[in-house]
Coordinates of C-alpha atoms in Angstrom, one line a residue:
X14 CA 41.8 -1.1 -16.5
X15 CA 43.7 -4.4 -16.9
X16 CA 44.8 -4.3 -13.3
X17 CA 41.2 -4.0 -12.1
X18 CA 42.0 -1.4 -9.5
X19 CA 39.6 1.3 -8.3
X20 CA 42.2 3.9 -9.3
X21 CA 42.2 2.6 -12.8
X22 CA 38.4 2.8 -13.0
X23 CA 38.4 6.3 -11.8
X24 CA 40.4 7.1 -14.9
X25 CA 37.2 7.0 -16.8
X26 CA 35.9 10.2 -15.2
X27 CA 35.3 11.7 -18.6
X28 CA 32.2 9.6 -18.9
X29 CA 28.8 10.3 -17.4
X30 CA 27.4 8.2 -14.5
X31 CA 24.6 6.7 -16.6
X32 CA 27.2 5.4 -19.1
X33 CA 29.3 3.8 -16.3
X34 CA 26.2 2.2 -14.8
X35 CA 24.8 1.0 -18.1
X36 CA 27.9 -0.9 -19.1
X37 CA 28.1 -3.0 -15.9
X38 CA 27.0 -6.7 -16.3
X39 CA 24.4 -7.7 -13.6
X40 CA 26.3 -9.4 -10.8
X41 CA 25.9 -10.2 -7.1
X42 CA 27.1 -6.6 -6.4
X43 CA 24.0 -5.0 -7.9
X44 CA 21.8 -7.8 -6.7
X45 CA 22.8 -7.2 -3.1
X46 CA 22.1 -3.5 -3.3
X47 CA 18.7 -4.2 -4.9
X48 CA 17.9 -6.9 -2.3
X49 CA 18.6 -4.5 0.6
X50 CA 16.0 -2.1 -0.9
X51 CA 13.5 -4.8 -1.9
X52 CA 13.5 -6.4 1.5
X53 CA 12.7 -3.0 3.1
X54 CA 9.7 -2.7 0.8
X55 CA 8.6 -6.2 1.5
X56 CA 8.3 -5.4 5.2
X57 CA 6.1 -2.4 4.1
X58 CA 3.8 -4.8 2.3
X59 CA 3.4 -7.0 5.4
X60 CA 2.3 -4.0 7.4
X61 CA -0.1 -2.7 4.8
X62 CA -1.7 -6.1 4.3
X63 CA -2.4 -6.4 8.0
X64 CA -5.6 -4.3 8.1
X65 CA -7.4 -6.5 5.6
X66 CA -7.1 -9.4 8.1
X67 CA -7.4 -7.4 11.4
X68 CA -10.4 -5.3 10.4
X69 CA -13.1 -7.8 11.6
X70 CA -11.3 -8.2 15.0
X71 CA -10.9 -4.5 15.4
X72 CA -14.5 -4.0 14.4
X73 CA -15.7 -6.3 17.1
X74 CA -13.2 -5.0 19.7
X75 CA -14.1 -1.4 19.3
X76 CA -17.7 -1.8 18.1
X77 CA -17.1 -0.1 14.8
X78 CA -19.7 0.7 12.2
X79 CA -18.9 0.0 8.6
X80 CA -18.2 3.7 7.9
X81 CA -15.9 4.0 10.9
X82 CA -14.1 0.7 9.9
X83 CA -13.6 2.2 6.4
X84 CA -12.2 5.4 7.9
X85 CA -9.8 3.4 10.0
X86 CA -8.6 1.5 6.9
X87 CA -8.2 4.8 5.1
X88 CA -6.0 6.5 7.7
X89 CA -2.8 4.7 6.7
X90 CA -3.5 5.7 3.1
X91 CA -3.9 9.4 4.3
X92 CA -0.5 9.1 5.9
X93 CA 0.9 7.6 2.7
X94 CA -0.5 10.6 0.7
X95 CA 1.5 13.0 2.9
X96 CA 4.5 10.8 3.1
X97 CA 4.9 10.1 -0.6
X98 CA 4.5 13.8 -1.5
X99 CA 6.9 15.1 1.0
X100 CA 9.5 12.4 0.6
X101 CA 9.6 12.8 -3.1
X102 CA 10.6 16.4 -2.8
X103 CA 13.0 15.8 0.0
X104 CA 14.7 12.9 -1.7
X105 CA 15.4 15.0 -4.7
X106 CA 17.0 17.7 -2.5
X107 CA 18.6 15.7 0.3
X108 CA 19.3 12.3 -1.2
X109 CA 17.7 8.9 -1.4
X110 CA 19.5 7.0 1.3
X111 CA 18.7 9.3 4.2
X112 CA 15.0 9.5 3.4
X113 CA 14.8 5.7 3.1
X114 CA 16.2 5.3 6.6
X115 CA 13.9 8.0 8.1
X116 CA 10.8 6.3 6.6
X117 CA 11.7 3.0 8.2
X118 CA 12.0 4.6 11.6
X119 CA 8.6 6.3 11.2
X120 CA 6.7 3.2 10.2
X121 CA 8.4 1.0 12.8
X122 CA 7.5 3.5 15.6
X123 CA 3.9 3.6 14.2
X124 CA 3.5 -0.1 14.5
X125 CA 4.6 -0.2 18.1
X126 CA 2.2 2.7 18.9
X127 CA -0.7 0.8 17.2
X128 CA -0.1 -2.1 19.5
X129 CA -0.4 0.3 22.4
X130 CA -3.5 2.1 21.2
X131 CA -6.2 2.7 23.8
X132 CA -9.1 3.9 21.6
X133 CA -10.3 4.1 18.0
X134 CA -9.1 7.7 17.8
X135 CA -5.5 6.8 19.0
X136 CA -5.4 3.8 16.5
X137 CA -6.5 6.1 13.7
X138 CA -3.7 8.6 14.5
X139 CA -1.1 5.8 14.8
X140 CA -2.2 4.2 11.5
X141 CA -1.7 7.6 9.9
X142 CA 1.9 7.6 11.3
X143 CA 2.5 4.2 9.8
X144 CA 1.2 5.4 6.5
X145 CA 3.5 8.5 6.7
X146 CA 6.6 6.2 6.8
X147 CA 5.3 3.7 4.2
X148 CA 4.4 6.5 1.8
X149 CA 7.8 8.0 2.2
X150 CA 9.6 4.7 1.5
X151 CA 7.9 3.7 -1.8
X152 CA 8.9 6.6 -4.1
X153 CA 12.5 6.6 -2.7
X154 CA 12.9 2.9 -3.1
X155 CA 11.6 3.0 -6.7
X156 CA 13.9 5.8 -7.6
X157 CA 16.9 4.0 -6.1
X158 CA 16.3 0.8 -7.9
X159 CA 15.8 2.7 -11.2
X160 CA 19.1 4.6 -10.7
X161 CA 21.4 1.7 -9.7
X162 CA 20.5 -0.8 -12.3
X163 CA 21.2 -1.0 -16.1
X164 CA 18.3 -0.8 -18.5
X165 CA 18.3 -4.5 -19.4
X166 CA 17.4 -5.6 -15.8
X167 CA 15.8 -2.5 -14.4
X168 CA 12.2 -3.4 -15.2
X169 CA 12.6 -6.9 -13.9
X170 CA 13.9 -5.8 -10.5
X171 CA 11.3 -3.1 -10.1
X172 CA 8.7 -5.8 -10.8
X173 CA 10.3 -8.1 -8.2
X174 CA 10.3 -5.3 -5.6
X175 CA 6.6 -4.7 -6.0
X176 CA 5.8 -8.3 -6.8
X177 CA 6.9 -9.4 -3.3
X178 CA 4.0 -7.4 -2.0
X179 CA 1.4 -10.3 -2.4
X180 CA 3.8 -12.5 -0.4
X181 CA 4.0 -9.8 2.2
X182 CA 0.2 -9.7 2.3
X183 CA 0.1 -13.5 2.6
X184 CA 2.6 -13.3 5.4
X185 CA 0.5 -10.7 7.2
X186 CA -2.5 -13.0 6.9
X187 CA -0.6 -15.9 8.4
X188 CA 0.5 -13.8 11.3
X189 CA -3.1 -12.7 11.9
X190 CA -4.6 -16.2 11.4
X191 CA -2.1 -17.8 13.8
X192 CA -1.8 -15.2 16.5
X193 CA -5.1 -13.2 16.7
X194 CA -7.0 -16.2 18.2
X195 CA -4.1 -16.9 20.7
X196 CA -2.7 -13.5 21.8
X197 CA -4.9 -10.9 20.1
X198 CA -4.5 -8.3 17.4
X199 CA -2.1 -6.1 19.3
X200 CA 0.8 -8.5 19.0
X201 CA 0.4 -8.7 15.2
X202 CA 1.2 -5.0 15.1
X203 CA 4.3 -5.6 17.2
X204 CA 5.5 -8.4 15.0
X205 CA 5.1 -6.2 12.0
X206 CA 7.1 -3.3 13.5
X207 CA 10.1 -5.4 14.4
X208 CA 11.5 -5.6 10.8
X209 CA 12.2 -1.9 11.0
X210 CA 15.6 -3.0 12.4
X211 CA 16.5 -3.7 8.8
X212 CA 17.5 0.0 8.8
X213 CA 20.9 -1.1 10.1
X214 CA 21.5 -3.2 6.9
X215 CA 20.4 -0.2 4.8
X216 CA 22.8 2.1 6.6
X217 CA 25.8 -0.3 6.2
X218 CA 25.2 -1.7 2.8
X219 CA 23.5 0.8 0.6
X220 CA 25.4 3.6 -1.1
X221 CA 23.8 6.9 -2.2
X222 CA 22.6 7.0 -5.7
X223 CA 25.4 8.1 -8.0
X224 CA 22.9 9.3 -10.6
X225 CA 21.3 11.6 -8.0
X226 CA 24.7 12.8 -6.7
X227 CA 25.7 13.8 -10.3
X228 CA 22.4 15.5 -10.9
X229 CA 23.0 17.9 -7.9
X230 CA 26.6 18.6 -8.9
X231 CA 28.3 16.3 -6.3
X232 CA 30.4 14.7 -9.1
X233 CA 33.4 13.6 -6.9
X234 CA 31.2 11.5 -4.7
X235 CA 29.2 10.2 -7.7
X236 CA 32.3 9.0 -9.6
X237 CA 33.8 7.6 -6.4
X238 CA 30.7 5.4 -5.9
X239 CA 30.6 4.4 -9.6
X240 CA 34.3 3.5 -9.4
X241 CA 33.7 1.3 -6.4
X242 CA 30.8 -0.4 -8.1
X243 CA 33.0 -1.0 -11.2
X244 CA 35.8 -2.4 -9.1
X245 CA 33.5 -4.8 -7.2
X246 CA 31.8 -6.0 -10.4
X247 CA 35.2 -6.5 -12.1
X248 CA 36.4 -8.5 -9.1
X249 CA 33.3 -10.7 -9.1
X250 CA 33.4 -11.4 -12.9
X251 CA 37.2 -11.8 -13.0
X252 CA 37.3 -10.1 -16.4
X253 CA 37.5 -6.7 -17.9
X254 CA 34.3 -4.7 -18.0
X255 CA 32.5 -4.2 -21.4
X256 CA 33.1 -1.0 -23.3
X257 CA 31.2 2.1 -22.1
X258 CA 28.1 2.6 -24.3
X259 CA 26.9 5.7 -25.9
X260 CA 23.9 7.1 -24.0
X261 CA 21.6 9.9 -25.0
X262 CA 22.3 12.3 -22.1
X263 CA 20.3 15.3 -21.0
X264 CA 22.5 17.3 -18.6
X265 CA 20.9 17.9 -15.3
X266 CA 23.8 19.6 -13.6
X267 CA 23.0 22.9 -12.0
X268 CA 19.2 22.5 -12.6
X269 CA 17.3 22.4 -9.4
X270 CA 14.2 20.2 -9.1
X271 CA 11.0 22.3 -9.1
X272 CA 7.5 20.9 -8.7
X273 CA 6.4 23.2 -11.6
X274 CA 8.7 21.3 -14.0
X275 CA 6.3 18.4 -13.8
X276 CA 3.8 20.6 -15.8
X277 CA 6.2 21.7 -18.5
X278 CA 6.7 20.3 -22.0
X279 CA 6.7 16.6 -22.5
X280 CA 6.2 15.9 -18.8
X281 CA 2.6 17.4 -18.8
X282 CA 0.9 14.4 -20.4
X283 CA 3.0 11.9 -18.4
X284 CA 2.1 13.6 -15.1
X285 CA -1.6 14.0 -16.0
X286 CA -1.7 10.4 -17.1
X287 CA -0.1 9.0 -14.0
X288 CA -2.1 11.3 -11.8
X289 CA -5.3 9.7 -13.2
X290 CA -4.0 6.1 -13.1
X291 CA -2.7 6.1 -9.6
X292 CA -5.8 7.3 -7.7
X293 CA -8.3 5.3 -9.8
X294 CA -6.2 2.1 -9.5
X295 CA -5.9 2.5 -5.8
X296 CA -9.5 3.4 -5.4
X297 CA -10.5 0.1 -7.0
X298 CA -7.9 -2.0 -5.3
X299 CA -8.4 -0.8 -1.7
X300 CA -12.1 -0.5 -2.1
X301 CA -12.1 -4.3 -2.5
X302 CA -8.9 -5.4 -0.7
X303 CA -9.4 -3.7 2.6
X304 CA -12.8 -5.4 3.0
X305 CA -12.1 -8.9 1.7
X306 CA -12.0 -10.6 5.2
X307 CA -14.8 -8.4 6.6
X308 CA -17.1 -9.1 3.6
X309 CA -16.6 -12.9 4.1
X310 CA -17.3 -12.5 7.8
X311 CA -20.5 -10.6 7.0
X312 CA -21.6 -13.4 4.7
X313 CA -21.8 -15.7 7.7
X314 CA -18.4 -17.2 8.0
X315 CA -16.5 -17.1 11.3
X316 CA -13.6 -14.7 11.6
X317 CA -11.1 -17.6 11.6
X318 CA -12.6 -19.1 8.4
X319 CA -12.9 -15.7 6.8
X320 CA -9.2 -15.1 7.4
X321 CA -8.4 -18.5 5.9
X322 CA -10.4 -17.9 2.8
X323 CA -8.9 -14.4 2.4
X324 CA -5.5 -15.9 2.8
X325 CA -6.2 -18.5 0.1
X326 CA -7.4 -15.9 -2.3
X327 CA -4.2 -13.9 -1.9
X328 CA -2.2 -16.8 -3.3
X329 CA -3.4 -15.8 -6.8
X330 CA -1.1 -12.8 -6.6
X331 CA 2.1 -14.9 -6.7
X332 CA 1.8 -16.2 -10.3
X333 CA 0.6 -12.7 -11.2
X334 CA 3.8 -11.0 -10.3
X335 CA 5.9 -13.9 -11.6
X336 CA 4.3 -13.7 -15.0
X337 CA 4.7 -9.9 -14.9
X338 CA 8.5 -10.1 -14.4
X339 CA 8.6 -11.8 -17.8
X340 CA 6.0 -9.7 -19.6
X341 CA 7.3 -6.3 -18.5
X342 CA 10.5 -6.6 -20.6
X343 CA 8.9 -8.6 -23.4
X344 CA 5.6 -6.8 -24.3
X345 CA 6.5 -3.6 -22.4
X346 CA 5.3 -1.7 -19.3
X347 CA 2.3 -0.1 -21.0
X348 CA 0.7 -3.3 -22.4
X349 CA 1.3 -5.2 -19.2
X350 CA -0.3 -2.4 -17.1
X351 CA -3.3 -2.2 -19.3
X352 CA -3.7 -6.0 -19.2
X353 CA -3.6 -5.8 -15.3
X354 CA -6.1 -3.0 -15.2
X355 CA -8.7 -4.5 -17.6
X356 CA -8.3 -8.0 -16.0
X357 CA -8.9 -6.5 -12.6
X358 CA -12.0 -4.8 -13.9
X359 CA -13.5 -8.0 -15.2
X360 CA -12.6 -10.1 -12.2
X361 CA -13.9 -7.5 -9.8
X362 CA -17.3 -7.7 -11.4
X363 CA -17.3 -11.6 -11.4
X364 CA -16.0 -11.8 -7.8
X365 CA -18.6 -9.4 -6.6
X366 CA -21.4 -11.5 -8.2
X367 CA -20.1 -15.0 -7.5
X368 CA -23.1 -17.2 -6.6
X369 CA -21.2 -19.7 -4.4
X370 CA -18.1 -20.2 -2.3
X371 CA -16.2 -22.2 -5.0
X372 CA -16.6 -19.5 -7.6
X373 CA -15.9 -16.8 -5.1
X374 CA -12.5 -18.4 -4.4
X375 CA -11.8 -19.0 -8.1
X376 CA -12.7 -15.5 -9.1
X377 CA -10.9 -14.2 -6.0
X378 CA -7.7 -16.0 -7.1
X379 CA -7.9 -14.5 -10.6
X380 CA -8.7 -11.1 -9.2
X381 CA -5.5 -11.2 -7.1
X382 CA -3.6 -12.5 -10.2
X383 CA -4.5 -9.4 -12.2
X384 CA -4.0 -7.1 -9.1
X385 CA -0.4 -8.3 -9.0
X386 CA 0.0 -7.9 -12.8
X387 CA -1.1 -4.3 -12.4
X388 CA 0.9 -3.2 -9.4
X389 CA 4.4 -4.4 -10.3
X390 CA 3.9 -2.9 -13.8
X391 CA 2.8 0.5 -12.4
X392 CA 5.6 0.7 -9.9
X393 CA 8.2 -0.2 -12.5
X394 CA 6.7 2.2 -15.1
X395 CA 6.2 5.3 -12.9
X396 CA 9.8 6.3 -12.0
X397 CA 11.0 5.7 -15.6
X398 CA 8.9 8.5 -17.1
X399 CA 10.9 11.2 -15.3
X400 CA 14.5 12.5 -15.4
X401 CA 16.8 12.0 -12.4
X402 CA 16.3 15.5 -11.0
X403 CA 12.5 15.0 -11.0
X404 CA 12.3 11.3 -10.5
X405 CA 11.5 11.2 -6.8
X406 CA 9.4 14.4 -7.0
X407 CA 7.3 13.1 -9.9
X408 CA 7.0 9.6 -8.5
X409 CA 6.2 11.0 -5.1
X410 CA 3.5 13.4 -6.5
X411 CA 1.6 10.8 -8.6
X412 CA 1.8 8.3 -5.8
X413 CA 0.5 10.9 -3.3
X414 CA -2.4 11.5 -5.7
X415 CA -2.9 7.7 -5.7
X416 CA -3.3 7.8 -1.9
X417 CA -6.4 10.0 -2.5
X418 CA -8.0 7.0 -4.2
X419 CA -6.6 4.7 -1.5
X420 CA -8.2 6.9 1.2
X421 CA -11.5 7.1 -0.6
X422 CA -11.6 3.4 -1.5
X423 CA -12.2 1.8 1.9
X424 CA -14.2 4.7 3.2
X425 CA -16.6 5.0 0.2
X426 CA -16.9 1.2 0.2
X427 CA -17.9 1.3 3.9
X428 CA -20.5 4.0 3.1
X429 CA -21.9 1.9 0.2
X430 CA -22.0 -1.2 2.3
X431 CA -24.0 0.5 5.0
X432 CA -25.7 -1.5 7.8
X433 CA -26.8 -4.3 5.5
X434 CA -23.4 -4.8 3.8
X435 CA -24.8 -4.6 0.2
X436 CA -21.7 -5.6 -1.7
X437 CA -22.6 -5.3 -5.5
X438 CA -22.1 -1.6 -6.0
X439 CA -18.6 -1.7 -4.4
X440 CA -17.4 -4.0 -7.2
X441 CA -19.1 -1.8 -9.9
X442 CA -17.2 1.2 -8.5
X443 CA -13.9 -0.8 -8.8
X444 CA -14.7 -1.9 -12.4
X445 CA -15.3 1.7 -13.6
X446 CA -12.1 2.9 -11.9
X447 CA -9.9 0.3 -13.5
X448 CA -11.4 0.9 -17.0
X449 CA -10.8 4.6 -16.9
X450 CA -7.3 4.1 -15.6
X451 CA -6.5 1.8 -18.5
X452 CA -7.7 4.4 -20.9
X453 CA -5.4 7.0 -19.3
X454 CA -2.4 4.7 -19.7
X455 CA -3.3 4.0 -23.3
X456 CA -3.7 7.7 -24.3
X457 CA -1.3 9.7 -22.1
X458 CA 1.8 7.7 -20.9
X459 CA 4.8 6.8 -23.2
X460 CA 6.3 3.3 -23.3
X461 CA 9.8 3.1 -21.6
X462 CA 10.7 -0.5 -22.5
X463 CA 14.3 -1.0 -23.4
X464 CA 15.2 2.7 -23.0
X465 CA 18.0 4.1 -20.8
X466 CA 16.5 6.5 -18.2
X467 CA 18.3 9.4 -19.8
X468 CA 16.8 8.5 -23.2
X469 CA 13.3 8.6 -21.8
X470 CA 14.0 12.1 -20.4
X471 CA 15.3 13.3 -23.8

């Protein structure tokens, strides 16, 4: 390999793809691949965050009751349930890259249609369509990041991907705060659909996952992509690559992914644990998050001031995910996730019982801090507990179960609020959900810190 050519690298075909990926030092080559995926997910976060800010305007425009407003907020989650479940299965059969592109087309189209909606019913349908695309994108993006990166940086990049979500939510708030008073809520949906053009960058710059290709027996393609990555990394570093490490490898060749495999052997506890954590965490999160601006408006603040306060509160998420990028590889995925869940439980209660605006903002900032400790840790953790052949299927399934909680959260919160907007029980609901989720993580899900994906599967 002294000449650094792709042909020389291909000479190492006797090694498995995980070994070839694990030995690569982190360079601009992997960072660019990761960035293409991360930016696509960031645009998702902008779109998902929009409803928290637009709900008061939509409520006034369409004359919505609290229950109907909650149903509207839940529809994108319903779409995500279907999208994440179907995409997980399809991505394990058809490949990661194609599904990522299809998902972007769907949510971009959904955003444009939301801007053109003519009734509550049409808006509900189009929000479902957006959710379908967003739900398809998340498990595929998580699987791709997990499969392209070596163990030593995998957790950090998965955390960064999900950690950009609070910035996306803040960006959505800025769009709503600036443009709703000037040109109305419809244009906010248009602005949020435009980034779907990022699909062209995905198509040109993102290779298929070599780990997935190897798992379905397409070894020629897998090793060709691995060789190209090695050649590019060697060119960037200007030196020979490190020795190929020994990796505990569980052969996946010729084994077709089946949904039933999630419920066999060591994967039963993992699947049950994650299928408890995801819906409860999303129930608590969206039960609060989707109503933040509307609850402020119901307390007597103008819609413009409510948006501003909600936007301020979201800033707490930025230090949350920054700290998590450090914690996740130091104390582990499991401990970080439990800290996020229990911190969210405590802050949900304090936020819901804040006696004045100052404490409301302080507790709101801390609530967002723990929200964005919780979410990056959970998104990094989930794909790591499954082998390559089941990664998108398993991740898609537990995320789709999570969408049940996300659907119920805003709707149940709306029912609890009723005509008088009685807020206290909503935050008690969130507290209980977060505590039970933390117990499920503690008792059912294994730690994956510092382990190669194939070692976790072994």
